[in-house]
GROMACS .gro file of C-alpha atoms in nm:
model
   90
    1GLU     CA    1   0.837  -2.025   1.456
    2MET     CA    2   1.170  -1.885   1.349
    3PRO     CA    3   1.459  -2.111   1.247
    4CYS     CA    4   1.693  -1.917   1.477
    5PRO     CA    5   1.674  -1.742   1.815
    6CYS     CA    6   1.501  -1.404   1.796
    7GLU     CA    7   1.325  -1.142   2.003
    8SER     CA    8   1.080  -0.871   1.912
    9LEU     CA    9   1.178  -0.509   1.973
   10THR     CA   10   0.912  -0.246   2.024
   11LYS     CA   11   1.013   0.061   1.822
   12GLY     CA   12   1.308  -0.141   1.694
   13ASP     CA   13   1.376   0.097   1.406
   14GLY     CA   14   1.479   0.358   1.662
   15ARG     CA   15   1.684   0.116   1.871
   16GLU     CA   16   1.873  -0.093   1.617
   17TYR     CA   17   2.050   0.059   1.317
   18SER     CA   18   1.990  -0.245   1.097
   19ILE     CA   19   1.613  -0.233   1.160
   20GLY     CA   20   1.608   0.141   1.095
   21ALA     CA   21   1.804   0.099   0.772
   22ALA     CA   22   1.572  -0.180   0.654
   23SER     CA   23   1.272   0.040   0.732
   24ILE     CA   24   1.414   0.326   0.522
   25LEU     CA   25   1.498   0.093   0.232
   26ALA     CA   26   1.148  -0.054   0.240
   27LYS     CA   27   0.985   0.292   0.237
   28VAL     CA   28   1.203   0.421  -0.047
   29THR     CA   29   1.134   0.106  -0.250
   30ARG     CA   30   0.759   0.135  -0.188
   31ASP     CA   31   0.760   0.503  -0.287
   32ARG     CA   32   0.942   0.419  -0.612
   33LEU     CA   33   0.694   0.142  -0.689
   34MET     CA   34   0.402   0.376  -0.625
   35HIS     CA   35   0.546   0.628  -0.872
   36GLU     CA   36   0.571   0.348  -1.132
   37TYR     CA   37   0.219   0.232  -1.054
   38HIS     CA   38   0.097   0.592  -1.087
   39GLU     CA   39   0.209   0.583  -1.452
   40LYS     CA   40   0.007   0.265  -1.507
   41TYR     CA   41  -0.298   0.364  -1.296
   42PRO     CA   42  -0.308   0.748  -1.297
   43ASP     CA   43  -0.671   0.769  -1.179
   44TYR     CA   44  -0.560   0.681  -0.825
   45ASN     CA   45  -0.285   0.949  -0.794
   46LEU     CA   46  -0.055   0.694  -0.631
   47SER     CA   47   0.250   0.919  -0.663
   48GLN     CA   48   0.086   1.162  -0.419
   49HIS     CA   49  -0.042   0.944  -0.136
   50LYS     CA   50   0.152   0.620  -0.209
   51GLY     CA   51  -0.160   0.405  -0.184
   52TYR     CA   52  -0.241   0.485   0.176
   53PRO     CA   53  -0.617   0.499   0.233
   54THR     CA   54  -0.655   0.876   0.233
   55ALA     CA   55  -0.997   1.026   0.165
   56ALA     CA   56  -0.886   1.115  -0.190
   57HIS     CA   57  -0.763   0.760  -0.252
   58MET     CA   58  -1.087   0.608  -0.125
   59ARG     CA   59  -1.287   0.843  -0.349
   60ALA     CA   60  -1.083   0.718  -0.646
   61VAL     CA   61  -1.147   0.354  -0.550
   62SER     CA   62  -1.519   0.430  -0.516
   63LYS     CA   63  -1.523   0.598  -0.857
   64PHE     CA   64  -1.290   0.370  -1.056
   65GLY     CA   65  -1.298   0.046  -0.858
   66ALA     CA   66  -0.992  -0.142  -0.735
   67SER     CA   67  -0.694  -0.177  -0.967
   68PRO     CA   68  -0.508  -0.508  -0.997
   69ILE     CA   69  -0.247  -0.382  -0.747
   70HIS     CA   70  -0.498  -0.303  -0.471
   71ARG     CA   71  -0.470  -0.546  -0.181
   72ARG     CA   72  -0.824  -0.663  -0.124
   73THR     CA   73  -0.730  -0.844   0.196
   74PHE     CA   74  -0.666  -0.512   0.378
   75ALA     CA   75  -0.933  -0.283   0.523
   76PRO     CA   76  -1.134  -0.110   0.401
   77LEU     CA   77  -1.126  -0.303   0.071
   78LYS     CA   78  -1.159  -0.638   0.245
   79HIS     CA   79  -1.511  -0.535   0.349
   80MET     CA   80  -1.615  -0.449  -0.008
   81LYS     CA   81  -1.736  -0.670  -0.292
   82PHE     CA   82  -1.594  -0.627  -0.643
   83ASP     CA   83  -1.690  -0.750  -0.985
   84GLY     CA   84  -1.438  -0.907  -1.228
   85GLU     CA   85  -1.315  -0.564  -1.340
   86GLY     CA   86  -1.259  -0.431  -0.988
   87LYS     CA   87  -1.574  -0.220  -0.972
   88ILE     CA   88  -1.746  -0.208  -0.635
   89ILE     CA   89  -2.068  -0.408  -0.619
   90GLY     CA   90  -2.356  -0.268  -0.415
   0.00000   0.00000   0.00000
């Protein structure tokens, strides 16, 4: 439920300038955050792949466990079990 009238737009970022601009701002902000997180968690090379589940990123998670910034509610991490320090169990 939205508090105002709305409609969904498939591929809205290509059809509405405001959606496209918001999409660009969100990506730039995320990329900047990933560079900052890379400084704090260099084992994951977040400045390179921005946290997307590339093969290299998943190898780092397997080796080092999940960092505090990893979203454990998203696949494939949501299917894994971790100990208190983020290490994969099992």
